[in-house]
Short mmCIF file of C-alpha atoms in Angstrom, two decimals:
data_model
loop_
_atom_site.label_atom_id
_atom_site.label_comp_id
_atom_site.label_asym_id
_atom_site.label_seq_id
_atom_site.Cartn_x
_atom_site.Cartn_y
_atom_site.Cartn_z
CA UNK A 21 65.21 148.50 141.28
CA UNK A 22 63.48 151.49 139.73
CA UNK A 23 61.25 150.72 136.73
CA UNK A 24 59.69 153.38 134.53
CA UNK A 25 57.12 152.76 131.83
CA UNK A 26 57.59 153.64 128.19
CA UNK A 27 55.77 152.89 124.95
CA UNK A 28 56.71 154.26 121.57
CA UNK A 29 53.22 155.17 120.42
CA UNK A 30 52.43 154.28 116.85
CA UNK A 31 55.48 152.12 116.20
CA UNK A 32 55.22 148.45 115.34
CA UNK A 33 54.92 146.31 118.44
CA UNK A 34 53.84 149.13 120.72
CA UNK A 35 50.08 148.55 120.47
CA UNK A 36 47.75 145.60 119.86
CA UNK A 37 46.69 147.27 116.61
CA UNK A 38 50.26 147.35 115.30
CA UNK A 39 51.97 144.24 116.71
CA UNK A 40 55.28 142.75 115.70
CA UNK A 41 55.03 139.71 113.49
CA UNK A 42 57.91 138.16 115.43
CA UNK A 43 59.98 138.94 118.52
CA UNK A 44 63.31 137.09 118.74
CA UNK A 45 64.91 136.83 122.18
CA UNK A 46 68.69 136.48 122.07
CA UNK A 47 71.25 137.78 119.57
CA UNK A 48 73.67 134.87 119.59
CA UNK A 49 74.04 132.03 117.09
CA UNK A 50 70.40 130.89 117.48
CA UNK A 51 68.77 134.30 117.20
CA UNK A 52 70.83 135.45 114.23
CA UNK A 53 70.29 132.13 112.44
CA UNK A 54 66.52 132.65 112.68
CA UNK A 55 66.90 136.31 111.68
CA UNK A 56 68.55 135.20 108.43
CA UNK A 57 65.66 132.88 107.56
CA UNK A 58 62.99 135.43 108.51
CA UNK A 59 64.66 138.12 106.41
CA UNK A 60 64.86 135.75 103.47
CA UNK A 61 61.31 134.36 103.68
CA UNK A 62 59.21 137.19 105.16
CA UNK A 63 60.54 140.49 103.78
CA UNK A 64 57.35 142.31 104.78
CA UNK A 65 57.36 141.26 108.44
CA UNK A 66 57.91 143.62 111.34
CA UNK A 67 60.36 141.99 113.75
CA UNK A 68 62.87 142.80 116.45
CA UNK A 69 65.67 141.06 118.36
CA UNK A 70 66.16 141.77 122.05
CA UNK A 71 69.27 140.82 124.02
CA UNK A 72 70.03 141.45 127.67
CA UNK A 73 73.68 142.21 126.98
CA UNK A 74 75.44 145.23 125.50
CA UNK A 75 76.33 143.60 122.18
CA UNK A 76 75.41 140.63 120.03
CA UNK A 77 77.21 137.30 120.12
CA UNK A 78 75.70 135.53 123.13
CA UNK A 79 78.37 133.25 124.58
CA UNK A 80 80.99 134.87 122.38
CA UNK A 81 80.29 138.25 123.92
CA UNK A 82 80.02 137.26 127.58
CA UNK A 83 82.89 134.71 127.72
CA UNK A 84 86.25 136.46 127.53
CA UNK A 85 88.73 134.26 129.34
CA UNK A 86 92.10 133.51 127.69
CA UNK A 87 91.91 131.18 124.71
CA UNK A 88 88.10 131.18 124.49
CA UNK A 89 87.10 129.07 121.49
CA UNK A 90 84.38 126.77 120.21
CA UNK A 91 84.27 123.16 121.29
CA UNK A 92 82.70 122.10 117.97
CA UNK A 93 84.20 122.30 114.50
CA UNK A 94 83.20 125.48 112.71
CA UNK A 95 81.98 123.62 109.63
CA UNK A 96 78.99 122.55 111.72
CA UNK A 97 78.99 125.25 114.40
CA UNK A 98 78.90 127.94 111.73
CA UNK A 99 75.81 128.79 109.70
CA UNK A 100 74.96 126.45 106.81
CA UNK A 101 74.27 129.44 104.55
CA UNK A 102 77.51 131.26 105.37
CA UNK A 103 80.87 129.46 105.36
CA UNK A 104 83.34 130.00 108.19
CA UNK A 105 85.93 132.34 106.63
CA UNK A 106 88.95 130.92 108.46
CA UNK A 107 90.96 127.73 107.96
CA UNK A 108 90.83 126.71 111.64
CA UNK A 109 88.80 123.70 112.75
CA UNK A 110 87.71 125.42 115.96
CA UNK A 111 86.87 129.10 116.13
CA UNK A 112 88.35 131.69 118.47
CA UNK A 113 85.82 133.67 120.48
CA UNK A 114 86.43 137.12 118.96
CA UNK A 115 86.39 135.65 115.43
CA UNK A 116 83.07 133.90 116.08
CA UNK A 117 81.55 137.12 117.41
CA UNK A 118 82.52 139.04 114.28
CA UNK A 119 81.26 136.19 112.10
CA UNK A 120 77.88 136.49 113.86
CA UNK A 121 77.94 140.27 113.38
CA UNK A 122 78.67 139.95 109.65
CA UNK A 123 75.79 137.46 109.31
CA UNK A 124 73.43 139.77 111.21
CA UNK A 125 74.43 142.66 108.95
CA UNK A 126 73.62 140.66 105.81
CA UNK A 127 70.23 139.73 107.28
CA UNK A 128 69.37 143.35 108.03
CA UNK A 129 69.25 142.48 111.72
CA UNK A 130 71.63 145.13 113.08
CA UNK A 131 69.03 147.89 112.84
CA UNK A 132 66.45 145.65 114.56
CA UNK A 133 68.60 144.87 117.60
CA UNK A 134 67.66 146.13 121.07
CA UNK A 135 70.52 145.69 123.55
CA UNK A 136 70.40 145.70 127.36
CA UNK A 137 66.77 144.70 126.99
CA UNK A 138 65.64 141.84 129.20
CA UNK A 139 62.44 140.05 128.23
CA UNK A 140 60.91 139.58 131.67
CA UNK A 141 57.40 138.35 130.83
CA UNK A 142 55.61 136.81 127.84
CA UNK A 143 51.85 136.83 128.42
CA UNK A 144 49.48 135.31 125.85
CA UNK A 145 46.27 137.30 125.45
CA UNK A 146 43.68 134.79 124.23
CA UNK A 147 41.15 137.42 123.17
CA UNK A 148 43.63 139.33 121.03
CA UNK A 149 45.64 136.27 119.93
CA UNK A 150 48.81 138.20 120.75
CA UNK A 151 51.61 138.11 123.28
CA UNK A 152 51.92 141.03 125.67
CA UNK A 153 55.67 141.09 126.25
CA UNK A 154 57.34 143.06 129.04
CA UNK A 155 60.85 144.22 128.17
CA UNK A 156 63.04 145.92 130.78
CA UNK A 157 65.81 148.02 129.30
CA UNK A 158 68.77 149.21 131.34
CA UNK A 159 69.01 153.00 131.05
CA UNK A 160 71.29 153.73 134.00
CA UNK A 161 75.03 154.02 134.54
CA UNK A 162 76.79 150.74 135.08
CA UNK A 163 76.13 149.22 138.51
CA UNK A 164 72.79 150.94 139.09
CA UNK A 165 69.42 149.30 138.55
CA UNK A 166 67.42 151.84 136.59
CA UNK A 167 65.22 150.14 134.03
CA UNK A 168 62.73 151.38 131.51
CA UNK A 169 59.73 149.19 130.86
CA UNK A 170 58.45 148.73 127.34
CA UNK A 171 55.34 146.73 126.47
CA UNK A 172 55.61 144.94 123.13
CA UNK A 173 52.73 143.22 121.38
CA UNK A 174 53.81 140.33 119.15
CA UNK A 175 52.09 137.62 117.15
CA UNK A 176 54.94 135.18 117.71
CA UNK A 177 57.88 134.90 120.11
CA UNK A 178 60.99 132.82 119.54
CA UNK A 179 63.35 132.23 122.46
CA UNK A 180 66.93 131.91 121.25
CA UNK A 181 68.67 132.74 124.53
CA UNK A 182 70.11 129.28 125.14
CA UNK A 183 69.81 127.32 128.36
CA UNK A 184 72.25 128.81 130.83
CA UNK A 185 72.74 132.00 132.83
CA UNK A 186 75.27 134.22 131.09
CA UNK A 187 75.84 136.55 134.01
CA UNK A 188 76.76 133.89 136.58
CA UNK A 189 78.36 130.48 136.33
CA UNK A 190 78.13 127.61 138.78
CA UNK A 191 80.31 128.50 141.71
CA UNK A 192 80.46 126.10 144.67
CA UNK A 193 81.64 127.48 148.00
CA UNK A 194 84.84 125.78 149.13
CA UNK A 195 85.84 125.42 152.78
CA UNK A 196 88.43 127.99 153.82
CA UNK A 197 87.87 130.43 150.94
CA UNK A 198 88.03 133.35 153.34
CA UNK A 199 91.55 132.29 154.34
CA UNK A 200 92.98 132.39 150.82
CA UNK A 201 95.20 135.45 150.38
CA UNK A 202 95.14 135.40 146.58
CA UNK A 203 92.48 136.05 143.96
CA UNK A 204 89.55 133.79 143.07
CA UNK A 205 88.11 134.14 139.54
CA UNK A 206 85.27 132.49 137.65
CA UNK A 207 85.83 132.32 133.86
CA UNK A 208 82.44 133.97 133.18
CA UNK A 209 83.62 137.07 135.06
CA UNK A 210 87.16 137.20 133.65
CA UNK A 211 88.44 140.80 133.94
CA UNK A 212 89.44 142.40 130.67
CA UNK A 213 93.19 142.79 130.38
CA UNK A 214 93.91 140.43 133.28
CA UNK A 215 97.62 139.53 133.22
CA UNK A 216 98.59 136.28 134.95
CA UNK A 217 102.17 136.19 133.69
CA UNK A 218 104.57 134.92 136.33
CA UNK A 219 101.73 133.87 138.64
CA UNK A 220 100.89 130.45 140.01
CA UNK A 221 97.39 129.66 138.79
CA UNK A 222 95.28 126.64 139.75
CA UNK A 223 92.32 125.95 137.43
CA UNK A 224 89.64 123.88 139.19
CA UNK A 225 87.77 121.77 136.64
CA UNK A 226 88.33 119.53 133.65
CA UNK A 227 85.63 120.51 131.18
CA UNK A 228 85.88 122.49 127.97
CA UNK A 229 86.65 125.75 129.79
CA UNK A 230 89.56 124.30 131.76
CA UNK A 231 90.85 122.42 128.72
CA UNK A 232 90.93 125.73 126.87
CA UNK A 233 92.32 127.85 129.69
CA UNK A 234 95.27 125.65 130.64
CA UNK A 235 97.17 125.76 127.30
CA UNK A 236 96.28 129.44 126.82
CA UNK A 237 97.70 130.38 130.23
CA UNK A 238 100.75 128.15 129.78
CA UNK A 239 101.55 129.89 126.49
CA UNK A 240 101.52 133.24 128.35
CA UNK A 241 104.21 132.08 130.76
CA UNK A 242 101.89 131.15 133.61
CA UNK A 243 102.75 128.40 136.10
CA UNK A 244 99.39 126.63 135.66
CA UNK A 245 97.90 123.52 137.24
CA UNK A 246 94.62 121.88 136.27
CA UNK A 247 92.99 120.38 139.36
CA UNK A 248 90.34 117.84 138.49
CA UNK A 249 88.17 115.67 140.67
CA UNK A 250 87.63 113.15 137.88
CA UNK A 251 89.30 112.71 134.47
CA UNK A 252 87.74 113.88 131.21
CA UNK A 253 87.94 112.46 127.69
CA UNK A 254 89.90 114.89 125.50
CA UNK A 255 90.19 114.36 121.77
CA UNK A 256 93.10 115.88 119.82
CA UNK A 257 92.05 117.07 116.39
CA UNK A 258 93.85 118.93 113.60
CA UNK A 259 94.11 122.68 114.01
CA UNK A 260 93.31 123.08 110.29
CA UNK A 261 90.01 121.76 108.94
CA UNK A 262 91.15 119.07 106.52
CA UNK A 263 87.65 117.88 105.62
CA UNK A 264 86.62 121.36 104.49
CA UNK A 265 89.91 121.77 102.61
CA UNK A 266 89.21 118.62 100.58
CA UNK A 267 85.68 119.71 99.65
CA UNK A 268 86.88 123.24 98.83
CA UNK A 269 89.29 121.73 96.32
CA UNK A 270 86.51 119.73 94.66
CA UNK A 271 83.41 121.93 94.68
CA UNK A 272 82.31 125.59 94.40
CA UNK A 273 82.27 127.53 97.68
CA UNK A 274 78.70 127.07 98.92
CA UNK A 275 78.44 123.48 97.74
CA UNK A 276 81.78 122.71 99.38
CA UNK A 277 80.59 124.26 102.64
CA UNK A 278 77.39 122.20 102.65
CA UNK A 279 79.27 119.01 101.84
CA UNK A 280 81.84 119.68 104.56
CA UNK A 281 79.10 120.48 107.06
CA UNK A 282 77.27 117.24 106.35
CA UNK A 283 80.52 115.25 106.43
CA UNK A 284 81.46 116.69 109.83
CA UNK A 285 77.96 116.06 111.14
CA UNK A 286 77.99 112.42 110.01
CA UNK A 287 81.45 111.93 111.50
CA UNK A 288 80.42 113.39 114.86
CA UNK A 289 77.26 111.32 115.15
CA UNK A 290 79.17 108.23 114.04
CA UNK A 291 81.73 108.85 116.78
CA UNK A 292 78.95 109.33 119.33
CA UNK A 293 77.24 106.07 118.40
CA UNK A 294 80.54 104.16 118.53
CA UNK A 295 81.42 105.79 121.87
CA UNK A 296 78.13 104.71 123.40
CA UNK A 297 77.77 101.25 121.85
CA UNK A 298 81.36 100.13 121.36
CA UNK A 299 83.17 102.22 124.00
CA UNK A 300 86.28 100.03 124.03
CA UNK A 301 86.90 100.85 120.35
CA UNK A 302 86.42 104.58 120.87
CA UNK A 303 88.78 104.54 123.86
CA UNK A 304 91.43 102.59 121.96
CA UNK A 305 91.46 104.98 118.99
CA UNK A 306 91.39 108.02 121.27
CA UNK A 307 94.34 106.69 123.25
CA UNK A 308 96.38 106.21 120.08
CA UNK A 309 95.73 109.84 119.19
CA UNK A 310 96.67 111.05 122.68
CA UNK A 311 99.87 108.96 122.83
CA UNK A 312 101.37 111.22 120.15
CA UNK A 313 101.67 113.88 122.85
CA UNK A 314 101.97 112.34 126.33
CA UNK A 315 103.06 109.13 128.02
CA UNK A 316 100.87 106.18 128.90
CA UNK A 317 101.50 106.92 132.58
CA UNK A 318 100.01 110.42 132.26
CA UNK A 319 97.00 109.06 130.37
CA UNK A 320 96.41 106.30 132.92
CA UNK A 321 96.54 108.70 135.85
CA UNK A 322 94.72 111.76 134.51
CA UNK A 323 92.89 111.07 131.24
CA UNK A 324 91.18 107.66 131.64
CA UNK A 325 87.64 108.26 132.97
CA UNK A 326 85.63 105.37 134.40
CA UNK A 327 82.46 106.32 132.51
CA UNK A 328 81.58 105.74 128.86
CA UNK A 329 82.75 108.36 126.35
CA UNK A 330 79.96 110.85 125.66
CA UNK A 331 78.11 110.12 128.88
CA UNK A 332 79.72 113.49 129.38
CA UNK A 333 80.92 115.72 126.58
CA UNK A 334 84.23 114.82 124.94
CA UNK A 335 86.41 117.96 124.91
CA UNK A 336 88.37 119.03 121.85
CA UNK A 337 92.06 120.03 121.79
CA UNK A 338 93.35 121.45 118.48
CA UNK A 339 96.66 119.78 117.68
CA UNK A 340 96.50 118.35 121.22
CA UNK A 341 97.35 121.77 122.68
CA UNK A 342 96.61 120.81 126.27
CA UNK A 343 98.84 117.76 125.99
CA UNK A 344 101.57 119.88 124.44
CA UNK A 345 101.21 122.33 127.34
CA UNK A 346 101.60 119.45 129.81
CA UNK A 347 104.71 118.28 127.99
CA UNK A 348 106.15 121.81 128.37
CA UNK A 349 105.44 122.00 132.09
CA UNK A 350 101.74 122.60 132.78
CA UNK A 351 100.57 120.26 135.52
CA UNK A 352 97.50 118.10 136.06
CA UNK A 353 96.43 116.88 139.48
CA UNK A 354 93.58 114.42 140.01
CA UNK A 355 92.37 114.69 143.60
CA UNK A 356 89.62 116.12 145.77
CA UNK A 357 89.72 119.44 147.60
CA UNK A 358 89.94 119.41 151.38
CA UNK A 359 89.99 123.18 151.83
CA UNK A 360 91.52 126.45 150.69
CA UNK A 361 94.49 127.72 152.70
CA UNK A 362 96.15 131.15 152.83
CA UNK A 363 98.60 130.07 150.14
CA UNK A 364 96.56 127.72 147.95
CA UNK A 365 94.55 124.50 148.13
CA UNK A 366 95.02 121.54 150.43
CA UNK A 367 93.92 118.25 148.85
CA UNK A 368 92.40 115.15 150.44
CA UNK A 369 95.68 113.36 149.82
CA UNK A 370 97.41 115.89 152.09
CA UNK A 371 99.26 117.58 149.24
CA UNK A 372 99.02 121.37 148.97
CA UNK A 373 98.94 123.29 145.70
CA UNK A 374 100.38 126.79 145.93
CA UNK A 375 98.44 129.47 144.08
CA UNK A 376 98.35 133.21 143.56
CA UNK A 377 95.12 132.89 141.56
CA UNK A 378 92.46 130.17 141.72
CA UNK A 379 90.15 129.88 138.71
CA UNK A 380 86.87 128.09 139.41
CA UNK A 381 86.08 126.57 136.00
CA UNK A 382 83.28 124.65 137.69
CA UNK A 383 80.57 124.85 135.06
CA UNK A 384 77.32 126.52 134.09
CA UNK A 385 74.04 127.30 135.83
CA UNK A 386 71.05 126.40 133.69
CA UNK A 387 68.21 128.82 133.09
CA UNK A 388 65.11 128.40 130.96
CA UNK A 389 64.46 130.96 128.24
CA UNK A 390 66.64 133.76 129.57
CA UNK A 391 64.67 133.93 132.81
CA UNK A 392 61.44 135.10 131.16
CA UNK A 393 58.16 134.26 132.90
CA UNK A 394 55.62 132.75 130.53
CA UNK A 395 51.95 133.43 131.26
CA UNK A 396 48.51 132.94 129.73
CA UNK A 397 45.87 135.62 130.22
CA UNK A 398 47.77 137.15 133.10
CA UNK A 399 48.39 133.91 134.99
CA UNK A 400 51.85 132.35 135.26
CA UNK A 401 52.74 129.00 133.73
CA UNK A 402 55.27 126.75 135.43
CA UNK A 403 57.43 125.78 132.45
CA UNK A 404 59.10 123.00 134.43
CA UNK A 405 55.78 121.16 134.32
CA UNK A 406 55.38 121.58 130.56
CA UNK A 407 56.47 119.02 127.97
CA UNK A 408 58.60 119.99 124.99
CA UNK A 409 57.24 119.35 121.50
CA UNK A 410 60.00 118.30 119.06
CA UNK A 411 62.40 120.06 121.41
CA UNK A 412 61.29 123.48 120.08
CA UNK A 413 57.79 124.29 121.41
CA UNK A 414 55.93 123.73 124.68
CA UNK A 415 52.69 121.84 125.12
CA UNK A 416 49.85 124.26 125.78
CA UNK A 417 51.84 127.46 125.08
CA UNK A 418 50.61 129.21 121.91
CA UNK A 419 52.86 130.92 119.38
CA UNK A 420 56.07 130.42 121.36
CA UNK A 421 59.05 128.48 120.05
CA UNK A 422 62.62 128.09 121.23
CA UNK A 423 66.03 126.84 120.17
CA UNK A 424 67.95 124.17 122.02
CA UNK A 425 70.86 122.72 120.08
CA UNK A 426 72.66 119.42 120.43
CA UNK A 427 74.70 118.68 123.54
CA UNK A 428 76.56 115.80 121.87
CA UNK A 429 77.35 117.58 118.60
CA UNK A 430 77.37 121.08 117.20
CA UNK A 431 74.68 123.39 118.61
CA UNK A 432 74.05 125.01 115.24
CA UNK A 433 73.28 121.76 113.41
CA UNK A 434 70.02 121.65 115.32
CA UNK A 435 69.52 125.40 115.69
CA UNK A 436 69.28 125.87 111.94
CA UNK A 437 66.86 122.96 111.54
CA UNK A 438 64.66 124.52 114.23
CA UNK A 439 64.69 127.84 112.36
CA UNK A 440 63.72 126.18 109.09
CA UNK A 441 61.00 124.13 110.78
CA UNK A 442 59.39 127.23 112.27
CA UNK A 443 59.64 129.18 109.00
CA UNK A 444 57.95 126.29 107.20
CA UNK A 445 55.14 126.32 109.78
CA UNK A 446 54.69 130.09 109.54
CA UNK A 447 54.56 129.92 105.74
CA UNK A 448 51.42 127.76 105.93
CA UNK A 449 49.58 130.91 106.97
CA UNK A 450 48.28 129.65 110.32
CA UNK A 451 47.56 132.57 112.62
CA UNK A 452 47.89 130.72 115.93
CA UNK A 453 49.32 127.33 116.81
CA UNK A 454 49.89 125.26 119.94
CA UNK A 455 51.14 121.74 120.67
CA UNK A 456 48.32 119.76 122.31
CA UNK A 457 49.71 118.78 125.75
CA UNK A 458 49.96 115.01 126.26
CA UNK A 459 48.24 113.38 129.20
CA UNK A 460 50.37 112.10 132.06
CA UNK A 461 53.36 112.95 134.21
CA UNK A 462 56.72 113.09 132.52
CA UNK A 463 60.11 112.87 134.23
CA UNK A 464 62.53 112.56 131.32
CA UNK A 465 64.85 115.61 131.43
CA UNK A 466 65.01 118.04 128.54
CA UNK A 467 68.76 117.49 128.14
CA UNK A 468 69.85 113.86 128.12
CA UNK A 469 73.49 114.14 129.18
CA UNK A 470 75.16 112.98 132.38
CA UNK A 471 77.15 116.18 132.86
CA UNK A 472 77.25 117.98 136.21
CA UNK A 473 75.66 121.19 134.94
CA UNK A 474 72.78 119.22 133.36
CA UNK A 475 72.12 117.18 136.50
CA UNK A 476 72.17 120.32 138.66
CA UNK A 477 69.85 122.33 136.45
CA UNK A 478 67.52 119.78 134.87
CA UNK A 479 64.71 120.72 137.26
CA UNK A 480 64.63 124.27 135.84
CA UNK A 481 63.84 123.14 132.30
CA UNK A 482 60.76 121.59 130.65
CA UNK A 483 60.36 117.82 130.44
CA UNK A 484 60.43 115.39 127.55
CA UNK A 485 57.77 112.82 126.77
CA UNK A 486 58.35 109.14 126.12
CA UNK A 487 57.46 109.09 122.43
CA UNK A 488 57.82 111.28 119.36
CA UNK A 489 57.03 114.10 118.80
CA UNK A 490 57.29 114.74 122.57
CA UNK A 491 60.71 113.18 122.77
CA UNK A 492 63.57 114.34 120.59
CA UNK A 493 66.76 112.57 119.67
CA UNK A 494 70.21 113.98 120.30
CA UNK A 495 71.09 112.63 116.87
CA UNK A 496 71.52 114.83 113.81
CA UNK A 497 70.94 112.07 111.26
CA UNK A 498 67.76 110.82 112.95
CA UNK A 499 66.37 114.32 113.24
CA UNK A 500 66.88 115.32 109.62
CA UNK A 501 63.77 113.44 108.41
CA UNK A 502 61.79 114.48 111.50
CA UNK A 503 62.49 118.20 111.33
CA UNK A 504 62.85 118.57 107.58
CA UNK A 505 59.91 116.40 106.50
CA UNK A 506 57.88 115.58 109.63
CA UNK A 507 54.13 116.13 109.87
CA UNK A 508 53.73 119.64 111.28
CA UNK A 509 50.07 119.02 112.15
CA UNK A 510 50.72 116.03 114.37
CA UNK A 511 49.58 116.74 117.96
CA UNK A 512 49.04 120.40 117.06
CA UNK A 513 45.99 122.68 117.23
CA UNK A 514 45.54 125.74 115.03
CA UNK A 515 43.56 128.98 115.01
CA UNK A 516 40.03 128.43 116.40
CA UNK A 517 41.04 125.23 118.20
CA UNK A 518 43.99 126.76 120.09
CA UNK A 519 41.99 128.10 123.06
CA UNK A 520 40.88 124.54 123.95
CA UNK A 521 44.44 123.29 124.49
CA UNK A 522 46.15 125.87 126.69
CA UNK A 523 48.50 124.87 129.49
CA UNK A 524 47.27 125.02 133.10
CA UNK A 525 48.25 128.18 134.95
CA UNK A 526 48.91 129.05 138.58
CA UNK A 527 45.87 129.77 140.77
CA UNK A 528 44.54 133.29 140.42
CA UNK A 529 45.53 135.64 143.29
CA UNK A 530 43.00 136.53 145.95
CA UNK A 531 41.02 139.74 145.29
CA UNK A 532 43.06 142.74 146.41
CA UNK A 533 46.31 140.78 146.60
CA UNK A 534 49.48 142.64 145.62
CA UNK A 535 51.42 141.11 142.73
CA UNK A 536 54.83 139.86 143.88
CA UNK A 537 57.99 141.61 142.78
CA UNK A 538 60.37 139.93 140.38
CA UNK A 539 62.08 137.10 142.23
CA UNK A 540 65.83 136.48 142.07
CA UNK A 541 65.14 133.48 139.83
CA UNK A 542 63.59 135.74 137.22
CA UNK A 543 65.53 138.93 137.86
CA UNK A 544 68.77 139.82 136.15
CA UNK A 545 71.57 141.73 137.89
CA UNK A 546 72.48 145.10 136.48
CA UNK A 547 75.95 143.72 135.84
CA UNK A 548 74.49 141.48 133.15
CA UNK A 549 72.98 144.45 131.36
CA UNK A 550 76.14 146.52 131.28
CA UNK A 551 79.35 146.07 129.36
CA UNK A 552 81.75 144.16 131.59
CA UNK A 553 84.83 146.12 132.71
#
């Protein structure tokens, strides 16, 4: 990789004497939500948004497989200050991306966006009370690795890049792959314009991606089979948002949107609590909903997991589309893979599934903060040994915040509360701030969900503590008083006291030692920086 240096002398952020007031990393839902609040509350601030990809949208830019849609209702997944303009309960990927773009335009964020810019390092300079941020911008033709380095000085950094790697999904290696004569695809690298019509397609997986892909492919005339190792809970819900329709008939637009958002949020948390505490009731109601579309035999064999609902995420199916696809001929097989063969997949049961295309909808790979290395005074910090404060800051790391949404409800419900919490803190006028790291060793994972991608990647994320504010609840209703009205000075140090509470760093290198190159864990392939073909 060839890196050249560049600094735009005299512009905001280019020197310690003219730093940015805020650098936002990530131009998806989280970053644009914060951009709205910053634009509204700090009109005089200098700020930028950097995103590693070629356009805004985050997930809704990088995921392009057939049928891509939200897995949360848009009343809560959308912004609370801007109503979802469509009648659908769930949002289609391209519609969500344009909704994000329209919101960014209103916030004045479009002219502050820097695309194909990877934030590689965030280094707190204690003496200057600023972050020295290294941004690597792709300046080469697609497929090459020519990057231009820009050093940005910023008072504050907010990481809104989510918690997974956009450029690569989780992709296990299956025995016999080299023998398969067909094509193997991962949904995160779906080729634009890919036509599967008339093909035999096997989708490996049973999560939200597979549940979306199967009915979309079936509707295109594809002979599609969903191959799952274990069943998943799938909840049919109306294609049209009836709750929002009721409120829209009763209240003015913005008030109706806020009422619908709160109603959806209460419903979702209520369902989660019932699912966890009275699982038999949740299962019984869910089965009644599913029986409208498929037989009891199909449900018993393929859609009756042996774990509690919401130990793993409950997938959504608008108007039961996956069940309707099954009724029309899409197939579901619950079995384990023995190996790939030249013509398909042989299962442990001895059965063989024929396939022209195999889609590995096998999940996500987690990644903390877009792969950025956090440092203090030139020395690296191991973020996996830090403890999260209110699920939005890190103990011992000054002037850095981040957005992690809910895993058991809509991401944006929490993302917007995080934005408002940080804006409220910044409006107090404090120059520097840091959560005071708690004493002890903490093993509680950042994400408390028994999903495969969380179990695989938990070690790459910060920890949680045992008590508030070092532990946060995956519960919208419980977090409203905490994040809206909680004591922002609790376990925090400000201004002159910050230097006494910094996180421990890695040992300093020996004199004369050569700094290591970017490791694969922190590097980003050129393919992630370029527009996908």
